[in-house]
Amino acid sequence: MESKNIILKYLFTIFGHLLFWVVVYYFYSYFLGYGSTNTAYVNQFSGFLMPVTILISYFLIYYLIPNYLLTKKYAYFILYGVYTFIISLYIIILSILYGLLYSEGYKEVETVPLTKSLPFIILGVYFVVLIIVSFSLIMYNYKSIVSNENLNNKILQTKLQIKNQELRFLKMQIHPHFLFNSLNTIYGFALNKKDEAPEMILKLSNLLDYILYQIEKPHVLLIDEINHLLDYVALEKMRFNDTLEVKTTIEVANKTIKIAPMLLIPFVENAFKHGDIINGKLNVSIYIKTEDDTLIFEIENTSIEENKSKKGIGLENIAKRLDMLYSNFYSLETSQIATIFKVKLIINNLKK
């Protein structure tokens, strides 16, 4: 099928060239014989101009222009262009002389067969060549633009694939140690036959379901992400027992707002993993609010100031993901005030 298309393409190109040169031939006949009634002589003479016109045109558009002009070898192009002009002028004059000689038998008595003088005939040939070269340069420029666009599209596709792979890698960094911790806690609960074990298994099942089926989506409903986050907090409460105090404030007016999946949990996970128990408690405060298409997320946790450099899975990785997903539409601030470590995230222009 592909070879058939290539053959059809070449046949179409050949047909187009033949059609064009037929038009050029009739142009010569009209141009040279305008006002003359001796059409046989004019047609015979025009035939002698065709080979030289074709030769010069194809030499310019298939050799001189692509090898020197388009490759920016301007000095060589000018030099060989001058040579081409001198040689082509000589060949055109010879063609005209042979045309006049071999068309002599077609002259009619008391008629002027040609209405153009020698300089006009030469200018006519170069006029046709100029049109062909101009059209060729336009086509080269068009092909160059198309080629550059295709190349840019391939580069963008490659960048997008790399971005998606990196994004998937960053998302995968979120799960492992939390899952292991939760499974270890459930194992401990099961050994001690605690009543919380079945509930913990159910919530972990919900989390795994969300992770497996939602994380591949580009966007999920914010309310689903919050419910996922609350299940995670509930699991951590069971794991920490009486040493964890979590306060959550949710003010989401618009239920249709969407965000990237697993975007908020890393901050919460960081707070639990790297927060410090002070006076027998790890205090965590979570605040989520929406205003039109803007999300405001704040989280605070107790932290000893000397430990504030610890990043766990890394605010740096989280910032990379935000850069990929929301570029210039977000702000991320962290601060340590006394024994409180605070993160504030604002995302604008969220999908609905």
C-alpha positions as semicolon CSV with decimal commas, in nm:
position;residue;x (nm);y (nm);z (nm)
1;M;0,000;0,000;0,000
2;E;0,283;0,238;0,091
3;S;0,476;0,163;-0,231
4;K;0,157;0,223;-0,429
5;N;0,118;0,564;-0,267
6;I;0,480;0,650;-0,350
7;I;0,428;0,552;-0,716
8;L;0,109;0,759;-0,735
9;K;0,295;1,052;-0,579
10;Y;0,572;1,033;-0,841
11;L;0,322;0,998;-1,125
12;F;0,134;1,301;-0,996
13;T;0,460;1,499;-0,977
14;I;0,560;1,401;-1,334
15;F;0,213;1,490;-1,462
16;G;0,233;1,827;-1,285
17;H;0,572;1,905;-1,443
18;L;0,452;1,806;-1,791
19;L;0,141;2,020;-1,754
20;F;0,351;2,315;-1,640
21;W;0,589;2,292;-1,939
22;V;0,292;2,270;-2,178
23;V;0,170;2,599;-2,028
24;V;0,520;2,749;-2,072
25;Y;0,525;2,638;-2,436
26;Y;0,193;2,811;-2,506
27;F;0,321;3,118;-2,321
28;Y;0,620;3,135;-2,557
29;S;0,391;3,094;-2,857
30;Y;0,165;3,375;-2,735
31;F;0,451;3,599;-2,621
32;L;0,662;3,566;-2,939
33;G;0,379;3,560;-3,190
34;Y;0,145;3,823;-3,045
35;G;0,011;4,011;-3,349
36;S;0,155;3,758;-3,598
37;T;-0,052;3,531;-3,822
38;N;0,235;3,292;-3,893
39;T;0,152;3,049;-3,609
40;A;0,342;2,754;-3,762
41;Y;0,669;2,948;-3,755
42;V;0,609;3,076;-3,403
43;N;0,525;2,727;-3,270
44;Q;0,833;2,576;-3,437
45;F;1,058;2,850;-3,296
46;S;0,905;2,820;-2,945
47;G;0,997;2,453;-2,940
48;F;1,366;2,545;-2,964
49;L;1,340;2,759;-2,647
50;M;1,190;2,483;-2,437
51;P;1,500;2,259;-2,385
52;V;1,721;2,545;-2,270
53;T;1,450;2,680;-2,040
54;I;1,400;2,335;-1,882
55;L;1,776;2,280;-1,849
56;I;1,843;2,614;-1,677
57;S;1,540;2,587;-1,450
58;Y;1,614;2,234;-1,326
59;F;1,983;2,311;-1,280
60;L;1,893;2,606;-1,057
61;I;1,617;2,447;-0,851
62;Y;1,768;2,098;-0,808
63;Y;2,138;2,175;-0,784
64;L;2,245;2,535;-0,734
65;I;1,975;2,647;-0,486
66;P;1,965;2,338;-0,257
67;N;2,344;2,288;-0,253
68;Y;2,456;2,647;-0,208
69;L;2,175;2,893;-0,131
70;L;1,982;2,681;0,118
71;T;2,304;2,563;0,284
72;K;2,407;2,930;0,324
73;K;2,715;2,903;0,101
74;Y;2,637;3,246;-0,038
75;A;2,978;3,320;-0,191
76;Y;2,972;2,996;-0,393
77;F;2,610;3,057;-0,488
78;I;2,690;3,402;-0,629
79;L;3,000;3,274;-0,809
80;Y;2,826;2,974;-0,966
81;G;2,520;3,190;-1,032
82;V;2,734;3,425;-1,244
83;Y;2,883;3,127;-1,430
84;T;2,533;2,988;-1,486
85;F;2,409;3,320;-1,622
86;I;2,699;3,352;-1,869
87;I;2,673;2,994;-1,994
88;S;2,292;3,001;-2,008
89;L;2,298;3,329;-2,203
90;Y;2,532;3,168;-2,456
91;I;2,306;2,860;-2,485
92;I;1,990;3,076;-2,518
93;I;2,145;3,273;-2,802
94;L;2,249;2,949;-2,976
95;S;1,895;2,813;-2,932
96;I;1,750;3,130;-3,082
97;L;1,989;3,113;-3,379
98;Y;1,912;2,746;-3,441
99;G;1,543;2,821;-3,401
100;L;1,558;3,097;-3,660
101;L;1,757;2,873;-3,892
102;Y;1,539;2,562;-3,871
103;S;1,212;2,758;-3,877
104;E;1,307;2,938;-4,197
105;G;1,095;2,703;-4,407
106;Y;0,780;2,803;-4,216
107;K;0,803;3,171;-4,312
108;E;0,513;3,316;-4,501
109;V;0,556;3,578;-4,768
110;E;0,520;3,940;-4,659
111;T;0,457;3,849;-4,291
112;V;0,663;3,911;-3,979
113;P;0,678;3,570;-3,803
114;L;0,812;3,700;-3,470
115;T;0,695;4,023;-3,306
116;K;0,976;4,031;-3,044
117;S;1,339;4,124;-3,093
118;L;1,638;3,921;-2,964
119;P;1,668;4,103;-2,624
120;F;1,296;4,052;-2,556
121;I;1,322;3,681;-2,640
122;I;1,615;3,642;-2,397
123;L;1,423;3,836;-2,128
124;G;1,121;3,615;-2,189
125;V;1,328;3,300;-2,121
126;Y;1,477;3,448;-1,802
127;F;1,130;3,565;-1,696
128;V;1,004;3,206;-1,710
129;V;1,314;3,084;-1,522
130;L;1,262;3,355;-1,258
131;I;0,901;3,247;-1,202
132;I;1,007;2,882;-1,166
133;V;1,287;2,970;-0,922
134;S;1,054;3,193;-0,718
135;F;0,792;2,921;-0,696
136;S;1,062;2,669;-0,603
137;L;1,188;2,892;-0,319
138;I;0,832;2,928;-0,190
139;M;0,795;2,549;-0,189
140;Y;1,132;2,502;-0,017
141;N;1,027;2,753;0,247
142;Y;0,689;2,581;0,294
143;K;0,853;2,238;0,327
144;S;1,102;2,383;0,575
145;I;0,818;2,526;0,787
146;V;0,628;2,195;0,778
147;S;0,946;2,003;0,861
148;N;1,023;2,235;1,154
149;E;0,667;2,201;1,283
150;N;0,689;1,822;1,261
151;L;1,024;1,829;1,439
152;N;0,886;2,059;1,709
153;N;0,586;1,829;1,750
154;K;0,815;1,528;1,791
155;I;1,025;1,720;2,045
156;L;0,711;1,823;2,234
157;Q;0,582;1,465;2,230
158;T;0,915;1,340;2,361
159;K;0,916;1,605;2,634
160;L;0,559;1,513;2,723
161;Q;0,649;1,145;2,749
162;I;0,947;1,229;2,968
163;K;0,729;1,459;3,177
164;N;0,463;1,189;3,221
165;Q;0,726;0,932;3,317
166;E;0,883;1,169;3,569
167;L;0,539;1,260;3,703
168;R;0,452;0,894;3,745
169;F;0,781;0,837;3,924
170;L;0,715;1,127;4,161
171;K;0,363;0,996;4,233
172;M;0,497;0,647;4,300
173;Q;0,732;0,790;4,565
174;I;0,428;0,875;4,776
175;H;0,306;0,526;4,857
176;P;0,565;0,271;4,969
177;H;0,665;0,367;5,323
178;F;0,307;0,464;5,419
179;L;0,176;0,127;5,300
180;F;0,447;-0,061;5,487
181;N;0,379;0,139;5,804
182;S;0,005;0,077;5,779
183;L;0,052;-0,296;5,716
184;N;0,289;-0,321;6,012
185;T;0,031;-0,145;6,232
186;I;-0,248;-0,376;6,113
187;Y;-0,020;-0,673;6,181
188;G;0,037;-0,545;6,535
189;F;-0,337;-0,488;6,585
190;A;-0,413;-0,837;6,457
191;L;-0,160;-0,995;6,692
192;N;-0,318;-0,812;6,986
193;K;-0,669;-0,885;6,852
194;K;-0,768;-0,521;6,871
195;D;-1,112;-0,413;6,755
196;E;-0,965;-0,141;6,531
197;A;-0,802;-0,396;6,295
198;P;-1,109;-0,460;6,068
199;E;-1,179;-0,086;6,034
200;M;-0,814;-0,019;5,956
201;I;-0,814;-0,290;5,688
202;L;-1,130;-0,136;5,534
203;K;-0,978;0,212;5,522
204;L;-0,653;0,080;5,382
205;S;-0,857;-0,105;5,118
206;N;-1,027;0,223;5,025
207;L;-0,689;0,395;5,000
208;L;-0,548;0,123;4,779
209;D;-0,855;0,135;4,557
210;Y;-0,808;0,510;4,516
211;I;-0,436;0,476;4,450
212;L;-0,477;0,198;4,193
213;Y;-0,770;0,341;3,997
214;Q;-0,751;0,718;4,037
215;I;-0,382;0,800;4,025
216;E;-0,357;0,741;3,648
217;K;-0,627;1,001;3,582
218;P;-0,505;1,354;3,503
219;H;-0,763;1,508;3,737
220;V;-1,006;1,396;4,006
221;L;-1,277;1,577;4,200
222;L;-1,133;1,773;4,489
223;I;-1,397;1,627;4,720
224;D;-1,275;1,273;4,633
225;E;-0,919;1,377;4,705
226;I;-1,029;1,517;5,042
227;N;-1,216;1,197;5,131
228;H;-0,903;1,001;5,042
229;L;-0,701;1,234;5,263
230;L;-0,945;1,189;5,555
231;D;-0,920;0,810;5,525
232;Y;-0,545;0,846;5,540
233;V;-0,570;1,068;5,851
234;A;-0,801;0,815;6,016
235;L;-0,545;0,540;5,956
236;E;-0,268;0,752;6,104
237;K;-0,482;0,826;6,411
238;M;-0,517;0,452;6,471
239;R;-0,144;0,403;6,425
240;F;-0,039;0,689;6,654
241;N;-0,307;0,614;6,919
242;D;-0,317;0,890;7,184
243;T;0,000;1,067;7,066
244;L;-0,168;1,230;6,764
245;E;-0,410;1,522;6,761
246;V;-0,549;1,623;6,418
247;K;-0,775;1,918;6,349
248;T;-0,933;1,942;6,003
249;T;-1,126;2,237;5,860
250;I;-1,290;2,184;5,520
251;E;-1,465;2,470;5,337
252;V;-1,533;2,348;4,985
253;A;-1,830;2,529;4,832
254;N;-1,781;2,412;4,472
255;K;-1,808;2,033;4,442
256;T;-1,705;2,031;4,074
257;I;-1,348;2,159;4,118
258;K;-1,084;1,908;4,009
259;I;-0,717;1,867;4,096
260;A;-0,440;1,622;4,018
261;P;-0,474;1,300;4,221
262;M;-0,253;1,239;4,526
263;L;-0,152;1,606;4,533
264;L;-0,231;1,694;4,897
265;I;-0,146;1,372;5,076
266;P;0,234;1,414;5,048
267;F;0,209;1,727;5,265
268;V;-0,001;1,540;5,522
269;E;0,229;1,240;5,512
270;N;0,528;1,468;5,561
271;A;0,361;1,625;5,865
272;F;0,304;1,284;6,028
273;K;0,642;1,138;5,939
274;H;0,861;1,435;6,026
275;G;0,650;1,614;6,282
276;D;0,775;1,596;6,641
277;I;0,585;1,489;6,949
278;I;0,599;1,779;7,194
279;N;0,451;1,745;7,541
280;G;0,326;1,399;7,454
281;K;0,139;1,506;7,136
282;L;0,200;1,546;6,766
283;N;-0,042;1,821;6,668
284;V;-0,146;1,852;6,305
285;S;-0,386;2,112;6,168
286;I;-0,529;2,083;5,814
287;Y;-0,720;2,364;5,644
288;I;-0,875;2,330;5,296
289;K;-1,080;2,603;5,133
290;T;-1,196;2,690;4,781
291;E;-1,273;3,032;4,641
292;D;-1,414;3,020;4,285
293;D;-1,143;2,829;4,094
294;T;-0,877;2,871;4,365
295;L;-0,770;2,613;4,622
296;I;-0,614;2,718;4,953
297;F;-0,445;2,439;5,145
298;E;-0,263;2,489;5,475
299;I;-0,111;2,233;5,707
300;E;0,071;2,283;6,035
301;N;0,250;2,035;6,257
302;T;0,455;2,055;6,573
303;S;0,823;2,045;6,492
304;I;1,148;2,101;6,670
305;E;1,328;2,383;6,491
306;E;1,655;2,190;6,463
307;N;1,472;1,925;6,260
308;K;1,309;2,159;6,012
309;S;1,560;2,072;5,739
310;K;1,428;1,714;5,722
311;K;1,209;1,673;5,415
312;G;1,108;1,308;5,405
313;I;0,973;1,223;5,060
314;G;1,068;1,581;4,995
315;L;0,902;1,914;4,950
316;E;1,142;1,945;4,659
317;N;0,977;1,651;4,480
318;I;0,633;1,790;4,558
319;A;0,736;2,128;4,413
320;K;0,858;1,953;4,096
321;R;0,522;1,789;4,052
322;L;0,344;2,121;4,106
323;D;0,572;2,281;3,846
324;M;0,476;2,015;3,595
325;L;0,105;2,030;3,666
326;Y;0,033;2,394;3,743
327;S;0,340;2,589;3,627
328;N;0,276;2,958;3,705
329;F;-0,064;2,901;3,864
330;Y;0,047;2,806;4,213
331;S;0,240;2,936;4,513
332;L;0,404;2,720;4,781
333;E;0,534;2,863;5,106
334;T;0,694;2,692;5,406
335;S;0,780;2,848;5,738
336;Q;0,899;2,750;6,084
337;I;0,773;2,967;6,370
338;A;0,884;2,849;6,713
339;T;0,764;2,485;6,736
340;I;0,522;2,501;6,441
341;F;0,615;2,403;6,086
342;K;0,366;2,541;5,833
343;V;0,304;2,478;5,463
344;K;0,070;2,695;5,256
345;L;-0,029;2,600;4,902
346;I;-0,248;2,810;4,673
347;I;-0,349;2,685;4,329
348;N;-0,536;2,908;4,086
349;N;-0,724;2,838;3,765
350;L;-0,837;2,491;3,869
351;K;-1,047;2,279;3,633
352;K;-1,420;2,249;3,688
